[in-house]
Amino acid sequence: MLTKRIIPCLDIKDGRTVKGVNFVNLRDAGDPVELARKYAQEGADELVFLDISATEQKRKTLSELVLKVAAAIDIPFTVGGGISAEADVSAVLANGADKVSINSAAVKNPELINRLSKKFGNQCIVVAIDAKQIAGTWKVHLLGGKVPTEINLFDWAKEVEARGAGEILFTSMDHDGTKNGFANEALAKLSELVNIPIIASGGAGNEQHFIDTFVEGKADAALAASVFHFGEIPIPQLKSTLKKQAIAVRI
Amino acid sequence: MDVAIIDYGAGNVKSLQFALERLGVQARLTHDWELIQKADKVIFPGQGAAASAMKKLTATGLDQWIPQLQQPVLGICLGMQLLCSSTAEGNSPGLGLIKAHVERFPNTVKVPQMGWNTIFSLQSNLFEKIEEDAYMYLVHSYFVPVIEETIAQSDYAGNYSVALQKDNFYGVQFHPEKSSTAGQQLLENFLKL
């Protein structure tokens, strides 16, 4: 049986992890490679690296990092953050990343999804969607949720699927950082609407939230950052809890 | 050991090379037929669309050469599917080494299948030291039904082939290079064939 995936997300700036990573037993918690190795050993099913740096050397630094990660781990990983050109995609895939995630660039130029999935295969194109409810309607947001658009989340999800996205990474800006659980109602609706896998993101605070997002939210995978980085939810323990709830996970 | 990875521009093989390095093997990525022919083991990778991959094989003559290989050959993902006669993906022919038609998953399940699934009914020394119901990482929209050459199965909208064997030609649908310790074991087993 295909299992539900647990995906830690690492924020990267200039080749280093940022945002309070607080792991014990790590020589260098700022080293993404060491963190990636630790997560792979703990049973993470996949990793996401989100590059938030905005320097001119970004592409070079990122592709060098991807190469080091690929050499260190034997589980799949996705790279995202400001990816907008074919050359960016080419560089990270050639160095061993399995998928790239595109976000704002896809909203600004939807044709990009068609081009990338045609060239690299839809299995490696993840479209990340940040959305927030405004007056009861889910609206897509840009630039990490800062800039609202008039685009409806569900319309956009249908469109990215039709254009060749292989997967959707949906982050609810209303839930992100709250630790109050994932946006399960919207997730379930997305899952029924499109026929590609959905990664739930935003709101993980405890183990029950993961159970809920897989059962009620019908998510195929769940992504989180701080609960893993701060050791609040150890992955082996989370997986054993999920298994007890008869949720298929890889142990 | 001399391991050749067939280079025909269909997908990225960096992770595969790293996985082999972890087993102490520096695999050679090449499209040079002489080098491929004299290698001890040959890996036939593949990602992306079947029809364009097949076109690349035909353009370089590899479609004629590959079936003549005598040493153990391992097709991975699309590489496994292309060992078959034909595929529903772009209605493309394959290399025809295994008489099977590759089909698309029905829309009763999410397509592509993406993630870790169990493999079972393991029937080859390719799976030595790998337990029944081990997890492997899979990403694919098309599948090979269970046939005579099936040496391992998985279940996604029903049972299907995740590994095939015909003589010296082996194929796996999953990505051993991304499948943690079980995947590493499979590559190690292949190198020992």
PDB file of C-alpha atoms in Angstrom, chain B residues 1-8 16 20 33 35-46 57 62-84 95 97-98 124-126 149 151 163-173 176 186-187 189-193:
ATOM      1  CA  MET B   1      34.130  -3.371 -11.230  1.00  0.00           C
ATOM      2  CA  ASP B   2      33.320  -1.656 -14.483  1.00  0.00           C
ATOM      3  CA  VAL B   3      29.763  -0.319 -14.398  1.00  0.00           C
ATOM      4  CA  ALA B   4      28.348   1.690 -17.285  1.00  0.00           C
ATOM      5  CA  ILE B   5      25.274   3.903 -17.038  1.00  0.00           C
ATOM      6  CA  ILE B   6      23.786   4.432 -20.475  1.00  0.00           C
ATOM      7  CA  ASP B   7      23.771   8.144 -21.227  1.00  0.00           C
ATOM      8  CA  TYR B   8      21.041   9.099 -23.659  1.00  0.00           C
ATOM      9  CA  LEU B  16      22.390   6.904  -8.935  1.00  0.00           C
ATOM     10  CA  LEU B  20      26.956   3.371  -6.497  1.00  0.00           C
ATOM     11  CA  TRP B  33      28.914   1.778 -27.391  1.00  0.00           C
ATOM     12  CA  LEU B  35      32.545   1.142 -23.349  1.00  0.00           C
ATOM     13  CA  ILE B  36      28.992   0.000 -22.661  1.00  0.00           C
ATOM     14  CA  GLN B  37      29.578  -3.341 -24.344  1.00  0.00           C
ATOM     15  CA  LYS B  38      32.680  -4.211 -22.352  1.00  0.00           C
ATOM     16  CA  ALA B  39      31.311  -3.122 -18.964  1.00  0.00           C
ATOM     17  CA  ASP B  40      30.675  -5.825 -16.337  1.00  0.00           C
ATOM     18  CA  LYS B  41      27.288  -4.369 -15.536  1.00  0.00           C
ATOM     19  CA  VAL B  42      25.089  -1.938 -17.415  1.00  0.00           C
ATOM     20  CA  ILE B  43      22.438   0.355 -15.948  1.00  0.00           C
ATOM     21  CA  PHE B  44      19.706   1.703 -18.209  1.00  0.00           C
ATOM     22  CA  PRO B  45      18.105   4.692 -16.476  1.00  0.00           C
ATOM     23  CA  GLY B  46      15.157   6.764 -17.626  1.00  0.00           C
ATOM     24  CA  LEU B  57      17.602   5.728 -28.308  1.00  0.00           C
ATOM     25  CA  LEU B  62      21.155   2.324 -28.936  1.00  0.00           C
ATOM     26  CA  ASP B  63      17.750   0.744 -29.584  1.00  0.00           C
ATOM     27  CA  GLN B  64      19.528  -1.837 -31.757  1.00  0.00           C
ATOM     28  CA  TRP B  65      22.557  -2.256 -29.513  1.00  0.00           C
ATOM     29  CA  ILE B  66      20.994  -2.595 -26.068  1.00  0.00           C
ATOM     30  CA  PRO B  67      19.128  -5.868 -26.839  1.00  0.00           C
ATOM     31  CA  GLN B  68      22.468  -7.435 -27.808  1.00  0.00           C
ATOM     32  CA  LEU B  69      24.057  -6.931 -24.393  1.00  0.00           C
ATOM     33  CA  GLN B  70      25.136 -10.154 -22.698  1.00  0.00           C
ATOM     34  CA  GLN B  71      26.065  -8.933 -19.207  1.00  0.00           C
ATOM     35  CA  PRO B  72      23.505  -8.124 -16.476  1.00  0.00           C
ATOM     36  CA  VAL B  73      21.520  -5.009 -17.423  1.00  0.00           C
ATOM     37  CA  LEU B  74      19.315  -3.112 -14.963  1.00  0.00           C
ATOM     38  CA  GLY B  75      16.592  -0.824 -16.293  1.00  0.00           C
ATOM     39  CA  ILE B  76      15.356   1.691 -13.743  1.00  0.00           C
ATOM     40  CA  CYS B  77      11.902   3.338 -13.814  1.00  0.00           C
ATOM     41  CA  LEU B  78      11.282   4.344 -17.444  1.00  0.00           C
ATOM     42  CA  GLY B  79      14.328   2.200 -18.254  1.00  0.00           C
ATOM     43  CA  MET B  80      12.372  -0.846 -17.057  1.00  0.00           C
ATOM     44  CA  GLN B  81       9.275   0.148 -19.036  1.00  0.00           C
ATOM     45  CA  LEU B  82      11.300   0.588 -22.213  1.00  0.00           C
ATOM     46  CA  LEU B  83      12.442  -3.052 -22.001  1.00  0.00           C
ATOM     47  CA  CYS B  84       8.831  -3.913 -22.917  1.00  0.00           C
ATOM     48  CA  LEU B  95      12.865  -2.208 -27.073  1.00  0.00           C
ATOM     49  CA  LEU B  97      12.869  -7.507 -24.939  1.00  0.00           C
ATOM     50  CA  ILE B  98       9.890  -8.379 -22.757  1.00  0.00           C
ATOM     51  CA  SER B 124      14.992 -13.311  -7.759  1.00  0.00           C
ATOM     52  CA  ASN B 125      18.436 -13.094  -6.217  1.00  0.00           C
ATOM     53  CA  LEU B 126      18.155  -9.419  -7.102  1.00  0.00           C
ATOM     54  CA  GLU B 149       8.668 -12.140 -16.332  1.00  0.00           C
ATOM     55  CA  ILE B 151       9.912 -10.940 -10.252  1.00  0.00           C
ATOM     56  CA  ALA B 163      10.475  -5.727 -11.212  1.00  0.00           C
ATOM     57  CA  LEU B 164      10.943  -7.838 -14.329  1.00  0.00           C
ATOM     58  CA  GLN B 165      13.558 -10.248 -15.555  1.00  0.00           C
ATOM     59  CA  LYS B 166      14.207 -11.848 -18.920  1.00  0.00           C
ATOM     60  CA  ASP B 167      17.560 -13.617 -19.167  1.00  0.00           C
ATOM     61  CA  ASN B 168      20.266 -11.048 -18.373  1.00  0.00           C
ATOM     62  CA  PHE B 169      17.825  -8.108 -18.527  1.00  0.00           C
ATOM     63  CA  TYR B 170      16.424  -6.874 -15.218  1.00  0.00           C
ATOM     64  CA  GLY B 171      14.155  -3.945 -14.613  1.00  0.00           C
ATOM     65  CA  VAL B 172      12.868  -2.180 -11.516  1.00  0.00           C
ATOM     66  CA  GLN B 173      10.077   0.372 -11.471  1.00  0.00           C
ATOM     67  CA  PRO B 176      16.802   2.031  -5.720  1.00  0.00           C
ATOM     68  CA  LEU B 186      19.207  -4.022  -4.342  1.00  0.00           C
ATOM     69  CA  LEU B 187      22.005  -2.169  -6.116  1.00  0.00           C
ATOM     70  CA  ASN B 189      22.742  -7.408  -5.252  1.00  0.00           C
ATOM     71  CA  PHE B 190      22.745  -6.300  -8.872  1.00  0.00           C
ATOM     72  CA  LEU B 191      26.483  -5.657  -8.757  1.00  0.00           C
ATOM     73  CA  LYS B 192      26.948  -9.228  -7.475  1.00  0.00           C
ATOM     74  CA  LEU B 193      24.945 -10.896 -10.278  1.00  0.00           C
TER      75      LEU B 193
END
